[in-house]
Coordinates of C-alpha atoms and ligand atoms in Angstrom, one line a residue:
Chain D
M493 CA -21.5 -11.1 -8.4
A494 CA -18.6 -13.5 -8.0
A495 CA -20.9 -16.1 -8.7
L496 CA -21.8 -14.9 -12.2
F497 CA -18.5 -14.1 -13.0
G498 CA -17.9 -17.5 -11.9
T499 CA -20.5 -18.9 -14.8
R500 CA -19.9 -16.9 -17.4
R501 CA -15.9 -16.5 -17.5
P502 CA -15.6 -20.0 -18.3
S503 CA -17.4 -20.0 -22.1
G504 CA -15.7 -17.9 -24.5
T505 CA -12.3 -16.1 -23.2
S506 CA -11.0 -19.0 -21.1
L507 CA -11.7 -21.6 -23.5
L508 CA -9.8 -19.6 -26.0
G509 CA -6.9 -18.8 -23.1
L510 CA -7.1 -22.8 -22.1
F511 CA -6.4 -23.2 -25.8
F512 CA -3.0 -21.3 -26.4
V513 CA -1.9 -22.5 -23.1
L514 CA -2.3 -26.5 -24.7
L515 CA -0.8 -25.0 -28.2
L516 CA 2.4 -23.5 -26.2
I517 CA 2.7 -26.9 -24.3
I518 CA 2.1 -28.9 -27.5
W519 CA 5.6 -27.1 -28.8
L520 CA 7.1 -27.4 -25.5
I521 CA 6.5 -31.0 -25.4
V522 CA 8.0 -31.3 -29.6
N523 CA 10.7 -29.0 -28.8
L524 CA 11.9 -30.8 -26.0
V525 CA 11.8 -34.3 -27.6
K526 CA 13.3 -32.5 -30.4
T527 CA 16.3 -30.6 -28.9
P528 CA 16.4 -32.2 -25.3
N529 CA 19.9 -30.6 -24.4
D530 CA 18.5 -26.8 -26.2
F531 CA 15.4 -27.2 -24.0
F532 CA 18.0 -27.7 -20.6
T533 CA 20.0 -25.2 -21.4
V534 CA 17.3 -22.3 -23.0
L535 CA 15.5 -23.0 -19.9
L536 CA 18.6 -22.1 -16.9
I537 CA 18.5 -19.0 -19.2
G538 CA 14.7 -18.3 -19.1
I539 CA 15.0 -19.0 -15.1
T540 CA 18.5 -16.6 -15.1
T541 CA 16.9 -13.7 -17.4
G542 CA 13.4 -14.1 -15.2
S543 CA 14.7 -13.6 -12.1
V544 CA 16.4 -10.0 -13.1
Y545 CA 13.2 -9.4 -14.4
A546 CA 11.9 -10.0 -11.0
L547 CA 14.1 -7.9 -9.2
I548 CA 12.7 -4.9 -11.8
A549 CA 9.0 -6.1 -11.9
L550 CA 8.9 -5.6 -8.0
G551 CA 9.4 -2.0 -7.7
Y552 CA 6.5 -1.8 -10.1
T553 CA 4.3 -3.7 -8.3
L554 CA 5.7 -1.9 -4.8
V555 CA 5.1 1.3 -5.9
Y556 CA 2.0 0.6 -7.4
G557 CA 0.6 -1.3 -4.5
I558 CA 1.0 1.8 -2.5
L559 CA 0.0 4.7 -5.1
Q560 CA -1.7 3.3 -7.8
L561 CA 0.8 4.5 -9.6
I562 CA 3.0 3.2 -12.7
N563 CA 6.6 4.7 -12.3
F564 CA 7.3 5.1 -15.7
A565 CA 11.2 6.1 -14.6
H566 CA 11.4 2.7 -12.6
G567 CA 13.0 1.0 -15.7
D568 CA 15.0 4.2 -16.0
V569 CA 16.4 4.4 -12.4
F570 CA 17.7 0.4 -13.6
A571 CA 19.4 1.7 -16.1
L572 CA 21.0 4.6 -14.5
S573 CA 21.8 2.5 -11.7
G574 CA 23.4 -0.2 -14.3
L575 CA 25.7 2.0 -15.7
F576 CA 27.2 4.0 -12.5
S577 CA 27.6 0.5 -11.4
S578 CA 30.0 0.2 -14.4
T579 CA 32.1 3.3 -12.9
I580 CA 31.8 2.2 -10.1
I581 CA 33.0 -1.0 -10.7
L582 CA 35.7 -0.1 -13.3
S583 CA 36.3 2.6 -13.0
V584 CA 36.7 3.5 -9.2
L585 CA 37.3 -0.5 -7.9
G586 CA 39.0 -0.7 -11.2
L587 CA 38.6 -4.7 -10.9
D588 CA 39.2 -6.7 -14.1
E589 CA 39.2 -10.0 -15.2
N590 CA 43.1 -10.4 -13.6
T591 CA 42.2 -9.0 -9.9
S592 CA 41.6 -12.4 -7.5
A593 CA 38.7 -14.2 -6.8
L594 CA 38.4 -12.9 -3.6
G595 CA 39.3 -9.0 -4.7
I596 CA 36.0 -9.4 -7.5
I597 CA 33.8 -11.1 -4.9
G598 CA 35.0 -8.3 -2.2
G599 CA 34.6 -5.4 -5.0
L600 CA 30.8 -7.0 -6.3
A601 CA 29.7 -7.1 -2.9
L602 CA 30.8 -3.7 -2.3
A603 CA 29.6 -2.2 -5.6
L604 CA 26.0 -3.9 -4.5
V605 CA 25.8 -1.9 -1.7
I606 CA 27.1 1.4 -3.1
I607 CA 24.4 0.0 -5.9
V608 CA 21.5 -0.1 -3.5
A609 CA 21.9 2.8 -1.5
F610 CA 22.3 4.8 -5.0
G611 CA 19.5 3.4 -6.0
A612 CA 17.6 4.2 -3.3
V613 CA 18.4 8.0 -3.2
V614 CA 16.9 8.2 -6.7
N615 CA 13.9 6.6 -6.5
T616 CA 13.3 8.3 -3.5
T617 CA 14.5 11.8 -4.4
I618 CA 12.0 11.2 -7.6
E619 CA 9.1 10.3 -5.3
F620 CA 9.6 13.7 -3.4
V621 CA 10.0 15.7 -6.4
A622 CA 8.2 14.8 -8.8
Y623 CA 4.9 12.7 -7.2
R624 CA 4.5 14.0 -3.1
R625 CA 3.3 17.2 -4.3
L626 CA 0.8 15.4 -6.6
R627 CA -1.3 13.1 -3.8
Q628 CA -4.4 14.6 -4.8
A629 CA -4.4 15.4 -8.0
P630 CA -6.3 12.9 -10.9
R631 CA -4.3 10.4 -12.5
L632 CA -3.8 10.9 -15.3
A633 CA -1.7 14.2 -14.6
V634 CA 0.7 11.9 -12.2
L635 CA 1.2 9.0 -15.2
I636 CA 1.7 12.6 -17.9
T637 CA 5.0 13.2 -14.8
A638 CA 6.1 9.6 -14.4
V639 CA 6.2 9.4 -18.0
G640 CA 7.9 12.7 -18.0
M641 CA 10.2 11.5 -14.9
S642 CA 10.8 8.8 -17.6
F643 CA 12.0 10.8 -19.7
I644 CA 14.1 12.8 -17.8
V645 CA 16.4 10.4 -16.0
Q646 CA 16.6 9.1 -19.4
N647 CA 18.4 12.1 -20.3
V648 CA 20.6 12.4 -17.5
S649 CA 22.2 8.7 -18.4
L650 CA 22.8 9.9 -21.3
A651 CA 24.3 13.1 -20.7
V652 CA 26.2 11.3 -18.2
F653 CA 27.7 8.2 -19.1
D654 CA 27.1 8.8 -23.2
V655 CA 25.5 6.8 -25.9
N656 CA 27.5 3.8 -25.7
F657 CA 26.8 0.4 -24.2
R658 CA 27.9 -0.8 -21.4
S659 CA 29.6 -4.2 -20.3
L660 CA 31.9 -5.9 -18.1
P661 CA 34.6 -8.0 -18.6
P662 CA 34.4 -11.8 -17.7
L663 CA 34.6 -10.9 -14.0
I664 CA 33.0 -13.9 -12.7
P665 CA 34.6 -17.0 -14.6
E666 CA 32.3 -18.4 -17.8
S667 CA 33.4 -21.9 -16.5
N668 CA 30.6 -23.9 -15.7
V669 CA 29.2 -24.9 -12.5
F670 CA 27.6 -28.2 -14.0
K671 CA 27.8 -30.0 -17.9
I672 CA 24.8 -32.6 -18.0
G673 CA 25.5 -34.4 -21.4
S674 CA 25.4 -30.6 -24.0
V675 CA 23.4 -28.6 -21.2
T676 CA 25.7 -26.2 -19.7
Y677 CA 25.1 -23.4 -16.5
Q678 CA 28.2 -21.0 -15.9
W679 CA 29.0 -19.4 -12.9
N680 CA 28.1 -15.9 -14.2
Q681 CA 24.8 -16.9 -14.6
L682 CA 24.2 -18.7 -11.6
F683 CA 25.3 -15.7 -9.6
A684 CA 22.2 -13.8 -11.3
V685 CA 20.3 -16.6 -9.5
L686 CA 22.4 -16.6 -6.4
A687 CA 21.9 -13.1 -5.7
T688 CA 18.1 -12.5 -6.4
I689 CA 17.3 -15.2 -3.9
P690 CA 17.9 -13.7 -0.9
V691 CA 17.0 -10.5 -1.4
L692 CA 13.1 -11.8 -2.7
L693 CA 13.3 -13.4 1.3
L694 CA 14.2 -10.3 2.5
L695 CA 12.0 -8.6 0.8
S696 CA 9.4 -10.6 1.5
W697 CA 10.6 -10.8 5.6
L698 CA 10.6 -6.9 6.0
V699 CA 7.0 -6.6 4.2
R700 CA 5.3 -9.7 5.9
S701 CA 6.7 -9.5 9.4
T702 CA 8.4 -5.9 10.0
K703 CA 6.8 -2.9 11.8
Q704 CA 7.9 -1.0 8.6
G705 CA 6.4 -3.8 6.3
K706 CA 3.1 -3.5 8.5
G707 CA 2.8 0.1 7.6
M708 CA 2.8 -0.4 3.7
R709 CA 0.2 -3.6 3.8
A710 CA -1.5 -0.5 5.8
V711 CA -1.4 2.2 3.6
S712 CA -1.6 0.5 0.3
Q713 CA -5.0 -0.4 1.6
E714 CA -6.8 2.3 3.5
P715 CA -4.0 5.4 3.5
D716 CA -6.2 7.1 6.0
A717 CA -6.9 4.7 8.5
A718 CA -3.3 4.2 8.4
A719 CA -2.7 7.4 9.0
I720 CA -5.2 7.8 11.9
M721 CA -3.3 4.5 13.1
G722 CA -0.3 6.3 14.2
V723 CA 1.7 5.6 10.4
N724 CA 4.0 8.5 9.1
V725 CA 2.2 8.0 5.6
N726 CA 4.9 9.9 3.7
R727 CA 7.4 7.5 5.8
T728 CA 6.0 4.8 4.6
I729 CA 5.9 6.2 0.7
S730 CA 9.7 6.9 1.0
F731 CA 10.6 3.4 2.7
T732 CA 8.5 1.7 -0.7
F733 CA 10.2 4.2 -3.3
A734 CA 12.9 3.7 -1.2
L735 CA 13.0 -0.5 -0.9
A736 CA 12.2 -1.1 -4.8
G737 CA 14.8 1.5 -5.8
A738 CA 17.2 -0.6 -4.4
L739 CA 16.1 -3.5 -6.5
A740 CA 16.5 -1.8 -9.4
G741 CA 20.3 -1.1 -8.5
V742 CA 20.4 -4.7 -7.6
G743 CA 19.1 -5.5 -11.1
G744 CA 21.3 -3.3 -12.6
L745 CA 24.5 -4.2 -11.6
L746 CA 23.4 -8.0 -12.1
Y747 CA 22.0 -7.6 -15.4
L748 CA 25.7 -5.5 -16.2
I749 CA 27.1 -9.1 -15.4
E750 CA 25.5 -10.2 -18.0
F751 CA 25.0 -8.0 -20.9
N752 CA 25.4 -4.8 -21.9
I753 CA 23.7 -1.9 -20.6
R754 CA 22.8 1.9 -22.3
Y755 CA 20.9 5.2 -21.6
D756 CA 17.8 3.7 -23.2
T757 CA 18.1 0.1 -21.6
G758 CA 15.3 1.1 -19.0
F759 CA 13.0 2.0 -21.3
E760 CA 11.6 -1.8 -22.7
L761 CA 13.1 -3.4 -20.2
G762 CA 10.4 -1.2 -17.9
L763 CA 7.8 -2.5 -20.4
I764 CA 9.1 -6.0 -19.9
A765 CA 9.1 -5.8 -16.0
F766 CA 6.2 -3.9 -16.4
T767 CA 4.5 -6.5 -18.3
A768 CA 5.7 -9.5 -16.0
A769 CA 4.2 -6.9 -12.6
V770 CA 1.2 -6.9 -14.7
L771 CA 0.8 -10.6 -15.5
G772 CA 1.4 -12.1 -12.0
G773 CA -1.6 -9.5 -10.3
I774 CA 0.0 -5.9 -10.2
G775 CA 0.5 -4.9 -6.5
N776 CA 1.6 -9.2 -5.5
L777 CA 5.1 -9.5 -4.7
S778 CA 5.0 -13.5 -5.7
G779 CA 3.1 -12.4 -8.3
A780 CA 5.7 -9.8 -9.6
V781 CA 8.0 -12.9 -9.0
L782 CA 5.7 -15.3 -11.0
G783 CA 5.2 -12.8 -13.7
A784 CA 9.2 -12.0 -14.7
L785 CA 10.3 -16.2 -14.4
I786 CA 7.1 -16.9 -17.6
I787 CA 8.0 -14.0 -19.4
G788 CA 12.3 -14.6 -19.0
L789 CA 11.0 -18.6 -20.3
I790 CA 8.6 -17.4 -22.5
Q791 CA 11.7 -15.1 -24.2
A792 CA 14.3 -17.5 -23.5
F793 CA 12.1 -20.5 -25.7
N794 CA 11.2 -17.6 -28.1
E795 CA 15.1 -17.5 -28.7
G796 CA 16.1 -20.7 -28.2
L797 CA 14.5 -23.1 -29.3
S798 CA 14.2 -24.8 -32.7
W799 CA 10.9 -26.0 -33.7
A800 CA 8.6 -23.8 -35.3
A801 CA 9.9 -20.7 -32.8
P802 CA 8.7 -17.3 -34.0
G803 CA 12.8 -16.1 -32.8
S804 CA 13.9 -12.9 -31.8
D805 CA 12.5 -11.0 -34.2
W806 CA 8.7 -11.4 -32.5
T807 CA 10.0 -11.4 -29.1
R808 CA 8.8 -7.7 -28.6
S809 CA 5.9 -8.5 -30.0
I810 CA 5.4 -11.8 -28.2
V811 CA 5.5 -9.7 -24.7
F812 CA 3.6 -6.9 -25.4
G813 CA 1.0 -9.1 -27.1
L814 CA 0.3 -11.1 -24.0
L815 CA 0.3 -7.5 -21.9
I816 CA -2.7 -5.9 -23.8
G817 CA -4.3 -10.4 -23.5
I818 CA -4.2 -10.1 -20.2
L819 CA -5.7 -6.6 -20.2
V820 CA -8.5 -7.4 -21.7
F821 CA -9.5 -10.8 -20.3
R822 CA -7.5 -11.3 -16.8
P823 CA -6.7 -7.4 -16.0
E824 CA -6.1 -8.6 -12.0
G825 CA -3.2 -11.3 -13.7
L826 CA -2.0 -14.4 -11.9
L827 CA -2.1 -14.0 -8.3
G828 CA -4.3 -10.7 -8.0
E829 CA -7.7 -10.3 -6.8
R830 CA -10.4 -8.7 -8.5
T831 CA -11.1 -5.6 -6.3
P832 CA -13.9 -3.4 -6.6
E833 CA -11.9 0.0 -8.2
G834 CA -10.5 -3.0 -10.5
A835 CA -7.7 -3.4 -9.5
Chain H
M1040 CA 2.7 15.5 31.2
T1041 CA 0.7 18.7 30.2
T1042 CA -2.0 20.8 32.6
S1043 CA -5.7 20.8 31.8
P1044 CA -6.5 24.6 31.7
Q1045 CA -8.8 25.4 34.5
D1046 CA -11.7 25.0 32.9
G1047 CA -11.3 21.7 32.9
A1048 CA -11.3 20.9 29.4
L1049 CA -10.2 18.0 27.4
L1050 CA -10.5 18.9 24.4
T1051 CA -11.4 22.5 23.2
V1052 CA -12.1 23.4 19.8
E1053 CA -12.5 26.6 18.7
K1054 CA -14.2 28.4 15.6
V1055 CA -12.6 26.3 13.2
H1056 CA -13.1 26.6 9.7
T1057 CA -12.5 23.8 8.0
Y1058 CA -12.0 23.6 4.0
Y1059 CA -11.8 20.8 1.2
G1060 CA -10.3 23.2 -1.5
S1061 CA -12.6 26.4 -1.8
I1062 CA -15.8 24.7 -0.2
E1063 CA -15.7 25.5 3.5
A1064 CA -17.1 23.0 5.1
L1065 CA -16.6 24.3 8.7
K1066 CA -18.0 28.1 9.5
G1067 CA -16.6 28.4 12.9
I1068 CA -17.0 25.8 15.2
T1069 CA -16.8 25.8 18.9
I1070 CA -16.9 22.6 20.5
E1071 CA -15.7 20.8 24.0
V1072 CA -15.9 17.9 25.6
H1073 CA -14.6 17.2 29.2
E1074 CA -12.9 14.6 31.1
G1075 CA -15.5 11.3 31.3
E1076 CA -17.6 12.4 29.1
I1077 CA -20.0 11.3 26.2
V1078 CA -20.7 14.3 23.9
T1079 CA -22.4 13.8 20.6
L1080 CA -22.5 15.8 17.6
I1081 CA -25.5 15.5 15.7
G1082 CA -27.4 17.1 12.4
A1083 CA -28.2 16.5 8.8
N1084 CA -25.9 14.9 6.1
G1085 CA -23.4 17.4 5.2
A1086 CA -23.8 19.9 8.1
G1087 CA -20.0 18.9 8.7
K1088 CA -20.5 15.9 12.0
S1089 CA -17.2 13.7 9.8
T1090 CA -15.3 16.7 9.0
M1091 CA -15.3 18.3 12.6
L1092 CA -13.2 14.7 13.5
R1093 CA -11.1 15.3 10.5
S1094 CA -9.7 18.0 11.6
I1095 CA -9.5 17.0 15.7
N1096 CA -7.3 14.0 14.0
G1097 CA -5.4 15.5 11.7
L1098 CA -6.5 14.6 8.3
N1099 CA -7.9 17.9 7.3
H1100 CA -5.8 20.6 9.1
P1101 CA -7.8 23.7 10.0
R1102 CA -7.2 27.1 7.9
R1103 CA -8.0 29.1 11.0
G1104 CA -9.4 28.5 14.7
S1105 CA -7.7 26.3 17.3
I1106 CA -8.1 22.9 18.5
V1107 CA -6.3 22.5 21.9
F1108 CA -5.9 18.8 23.3
R1109 CA -4.7 18.4 27.2
G1110 CA -3.2 21.9 27.3
K1111 CA -1.6 20.9 24.2
D1112 CA -2.0 23.3 21.0
I1113 CA -2.3 20.4 18.1
T1114 CA -4.3 22.2 15.2
R1115 CA -1.3 21.4 13.0
E1116 CA -0.4 17.7 13.8
P1117 CA 0.2 15.4 11.8
P1118 CA -2.5 12.4 12.5
H1119 CA 0.5 9.9 13.2
D1120 CA 0.9 12.4 15.9
V1121 CA -2.3 13.0 17.5
V1122 CA -2.9 9.2 18.2
R1123 CA 0.5 8.9 20.1
L1124 CA -1.3 12.1 22.5
G1125 CA -4.1 10.2 22.7
I1126 CA -6.9 10.6 20.8
S1127 CA -8.0 7.4 18.1
Q1128 CA -11.0 7.0 15.8
S1129 CA -13.3 5.0 14.3
P1130 CA -13.8 5.8 11.0
E1131 CA -17.0 6.6 9.3
G1132 CA -17.1 3.7 7.4
R1133 CA -15.1 1.8 8.9
K1134 CA -12.1 1.9 6.7
L1135 CA -10.6 -1.7 8.2
F1136 CA -7.5 -2.6 6.4
P1137 CA -9.8 -5.9 4.2
R1138 CA -7.0 -7.9 3.5
M1139 CA -5.5 -8.4 6.9
S1140 CA -6.5 -10.8 9.7
V1141 CA -9.4 -9.2 12.8
L1142 CA -6.1 -10.0 15.0
E1143 CA -3.5 -7.7 12.5
N1144 CA -6.4 -5.2 12.6
L1145 CA -6.7 -4.8 15.6
E1146 CA -2.8 -4.2 16.0
M1147 CA -2.8 -2.0 14.2
G1148 CA -4.9 0.4 16.2
A1149 CA -1.7 -0.1 18.1
F1150 CA 0.8 1.0 15.6
Q1151 CA 2.3 3.3 17.9
R1152 CA 2.6 1.7 21.9
R1153 CA 5.8 -0.1 23.1
D1154 CA 4.1 -1.0 25.9
R1155 CA 3.9 -4.8 25.3
S1156 CA 2.2 -6.3 28.9
E1157 CA -0.5 -3.8 28.3
L1158 CA -1.3 -4.4 24.9
R1159 CA -1.9 -7.8 25.7
S1160 CA -4.3 -6.8 28.7
D1161 CA -6.3 -4.1 25.9
L1162 CA -6.6 -7.3 23.7
E1163 CA -8.5 -8.8 26.7
R1164 CA -10.1 -6.1 27.3
V1165 CA -11.4 -5.5 23.1
Y1166 CA -11.9 -9.3 23.2
A1167 CA -14.4 -9.0 26.3
L1168 CA -16.3 -6.6 25.2
F1169 CA -16.7 -8.0 21.7
P1170 CA -16.5 -11.9 22.2
R1171 CA -17.4 -12.8 19.0
L1172 CA -13.7 -11.4 17.5
S1173 CA -12.0 -13.5 19.7
E1174 CA -13.4 -16.4 17.6
R1175 CA -12.2 -14.5 14.0
K1176 CA -8.8 -13.5 15.0
Q1177 CA -7.8 -15.4 12.4
Q1178 CA -10.6 -14.2 9.2
R1179 CA -9.6 -11.4 6.9
A1180 CA -11.7 -8.6 7.9
G1181 CA -12.9 -7.9 4.3
T1182 CA -15.3 -11.6 4.6
L1183 CA -16.2 -10.4 8.3
S1184 CA -20.3 -9.2 8.0
G1185 CA -21.1 -5.7 8.2
G1186 CA -21.8 -5.9 12.4
E1187 CA -18.5 -7.7 12.9
Q1188 CA -16.4 -5.4 10.8
Q1189 CA -18.1 -2.0 13.1
M1190 CA -16.3 -4.6 16.4
V1191 CA -13.2 -4.7 14.5
A1192 CA -13.5 -0.6 14.2
I1193 CA -13.7 0.0 17.3
G1194 CA -11.7 -2.5 18.6
R1195 CA -9.2 -1.6 16.7
A1196 CA -9.7 2.4 18.1
L1197 CA -9.7 1.0 21.5
M1198 CA -6.2 -0.7 21.2
A1199 CA -4.4 2.9 20.8
H1200 CA -5.4 3.1 24.1
P1201 CA -6.9 6.1 23.9
K1202 CA -8.0 9.5 26.3
L1203 CA -9.9 10.2 23.2
L1204 CA -12.5 8.5 21.4
L1205 CA -13.9 9.4 18.5
L1206 CA -16.5 7.8 16.7
D1207 CA -18.3 8.6 13.9
E1208 CA -21.4 6.6 12.5
P1209 CA -20.7 3.3 15.1
S1210 CA -24.2 2.5 14.2
M1211 CA -24.7 3.0 10.7
G1212 CA -25.8 0.0 8.3
L1213 CA -26.4 -2.2 11.6
A1214 CA -29.4 -4.6 12.2
P1215 CA -31.5 -3.0 15.0
I1216 CA -30.5 -5.1 17.8
F1217 CA -27.1 -4.9 16.7
V1218 CA -27.2 -1.5 17.3
E1219 CA -28.5 -1.6 21.0
R1220 CA -25.3 -4.1 21.3
V1221 CA -23.1 -1.3 19.9
F1222 CA -24.4 1.6 22.2
E1223 CA -24.6 -0.7 25.3
T1224 CA -20.5 -1.0 24.2
I1225 CA -20.0 2.6 23.9
V1226 CA -21.1 3.0 27.2
E1227 CA -19.1 0.7 28.8
I1228 CA -16.1 2.0 27.3
N1229 CA -16.6 6.0 28.7
Q1230 CA -17.7 3.5 32.0
Q1231 CA -14.8 2.0 32.1
G1232 CA -12.7 5.1 31.8
T1233 CA -12.4 6.5 28.1
T1234 CA -14.0 9.7 27.0
I1235 CA -16.2 9.9 24.1
L1236 CA -16.8 12.3 21.0
L1237 CA -19.5 9.8 19.2
V1238 CA -20.8 11.5 15.4
E1239 CA -24.2 9.9 15.1
Q1240 CA -27.4 9.6 12.8
N1241 CA -29.5 7.3 15.0
A1242 CA -29.8 11.7 17.3
M1243 CA -32.2 9.1 19.7
M1244 CA -30.0 6.9 21.0
A1245 CA -27.1 9.2 20.9
L1246 CA -28.5 11.7 23.1
D1247 CA -29.6 8.3 25.3
V1248 CA -26.6 8.1 26.0
A1249 CA -24.6 11.0 26.0
S1250 CA -24.2 13.8 28.6
R1251 CA -24.5 16.8 26.2
G1252 CA -25.0 17.6 22.3
Y1253 CA -23.3 19.8 19.3
V1254 CA -26.3 20.4 16.8
L1255 CA -24.6 20.9 13.3
E1256 CA -26.0 23.0 10.3
T1257 CA -24.0 23.6 7.1
G1258 CA -20.8 24.2 9.2
T1259 CA -22.0 25.8 12.6
V1260 CA -23.1 24.8 15.7
A1261 CA -27.3 25.6 15.9
L1262 CA -27.9 24.4 19.0
A1263 CA -25.9 23.1 22.0
D1264 CA -27.1 21.8 25.3
D1265 CA -27.9 19.3 27.6
A1266 CA -28.4 16.1 26.1
K1267 CA -31.7 15.6 28.0
A1268 CA -32.5 19.0 27.0
L1269 CA -31.5 18.6 23.4
L1270 CA -34.4 15.4 23.7
R1271 CA -36.6 18.1 24.7
N1272 CA -36.2 20.3 22.3
E1273 CA -38.9 20.5 20.0
Q1274 CA -36.3 22.6 17.2
V1275 CA -34.2 19.1 17.3
R1276 CA -37.4 16.4 17.9
K1277 CA -39.2 17.9 14.8
T1278 CA -35.3 17.6 12.5
Y1279 CA -33.7 14.5 13.9
L1280 CA -35.7 12.5 15.8
G1281 CA -38.5 12.8 12.9
E1282 CA -41.7 13.4 14.9
T1283 CA -44.4 15.8 13.0
D1284 CA -47.0 17.7 15.5
Ligands
ATP1863 N1 -13.5 15.6 0.3 C1 -14.6 16.0 0.1 N2 -14.5 17.2 -1.0 C2 -15.1 18.5 -1.3 N3 -15.9 18.4 -0.2 C3 -16.6 17.9 0.6 C4 -15.7 16.3 1.1 N4 -15.9 15.6 2.6 C5 -16.5 16.1 2.6 N5 -17.2 17.0 2.1 C6 -18.4 18.8 2.0 O1 -17.8 18.9 3.4 C7 -19.3 18.9 3.9 C8 -19.8 18.1 5.5 O2 -18.5 17.2 4.9 P1 -19.1 15.8 6.0 O3 -18.4 14.5 5.0 O4 -18.4 16.3 7.2 O5 -20.6 15.4 6.6 P2 -21.8 14.7 8.0 O6 -22.2 15.5 9.0 O7 -20.4 13.9 8.3 O8 -22.4 14.3 6.5 P3 -23.2 12.7 7.1 O9 -23.6 12.3 8.1 O10 -23.7 12.7 5.3 O11 -22.0 11.9 6.5 C9 -20.3 18.5 2.6 O12 -21.0 19.4 1.9 C10 -19.3 17.7 1.7 O13 -20.2 17.8 0.3
MG1864 MG1 -20.3 11.7 8.0

């Protein structure tokens, strides 16, 4: 079987794929030569958005890995967390641009802890209320429930936080971390990357080296066997949803620092992050991060480069075109494995 | 520590009815396993042998009847607690964790245990039973041969240091030479002090190593006797040992 694929695949589809990748590289090089400053500025933007996408994409991939469920409500938990962070930061903690640096750092750290707990609780509750009872149900029933859950969370956000966009005053100075030529990198951008990296390291340590993580991997690979080895399957699934929710919480806060959020922001962002997870290979943690960075970069290059760039009107079409392309030509994603069930 | 009932049974399964949805797979089964025994369950495909094991290990609780292990009622115990009480299993079709290494699979068998030092000696014991596994510690379980996977499945169950070991078709899909080896190992494990409940298609070999056996037929116990007696039983010889007269 494997050999068959091996000899057959390069001919048609992957040549086409290679051709597109080649075009993309040429396009990037031309832009780099024409406007090097823009190119690097845009590159940094791409990495920044990509790392926020990564936090959300990881949530999809974690849950998919353990339940083979696409948790459509995930993007909405992200948006709800973002909205809730704005309340914590502005109303509860009362931070604004005049707060002292120490106050802002302490306040944001506190907000982060609260929002991590919030995301974890909301997501675990969703699993407990909506998905747990459907463990043995057909996939389609669970999928439709997930879509329903997405609407419910979205409407809760709408009811509690109304239709307006929320944003923060510039708490983190928009001054430059560095400026080389006219390439600049601002503190608020760096903040997102700086916060994402330890979160990713912590997550990979959790999954790889702790007992909980080992239980998670066991449940995702062979749930019945995991149970008779002594893994508490329900608790492991709750833990996974808690982790995913915590990541959505961090993502919501970081997104809020840079952009603005309202009740339906999670719908589109969720789809983008889901695309990133599929691109990297759904169920694969490193894949989700890689996919998210690639999509962050595609988006940034598309919207920021000047030569022959389709522009922001096309971002959605490009991202979702990419999703369809992967599902058709390489459903296992970049780092995923071809599994008997078809990944 | 609980005491066994006066009859000395390690495991008592009484009039158990187990369902899959509305399908009644076990229709009032009663079996007993005594300390130190090898007991075998034989029967045609779909007779309910695996379901019996799933009822004991907590994956599929019976609707009626009771299961008592070392004097404790475990009829409704969740699987992760059953293993802690001393019952572990090598499931039908092995069910290894394919993307974990051999060593990680073995460690999964000891998931509930905290006694580090004894854990080490159990690992040594598994490697002594299956030297092949110590050469392949780091290999992914999914890439092992069928026979090697069976060794991991049995070794993983042993890592729980069970009082009662449930084996579901350990010889399935193996070459005759491997089948011999697996049955030798089963006897060896038993002699080291582990009680075994063995489900097998290979009735001849199973009855050969067992002290007692139960013949299941569509969810009921058709025959229960000493293994030697079952081997001589004409009905059994015809149906399960493939003899024609
Ligand atoms: N998940 C399930 N859903 C519905 N019915 C099931 C399920 N698993 C088993 N059954 C049914 O329960 C009955 C007993 O099955 P079981 O697997 O216990 O048989 P078995 O004796 O182990 O057979 P084999 O020798 O083929 O492994 C069969 O009729 C089977 O079709
Ligand atoms: Mg069976």
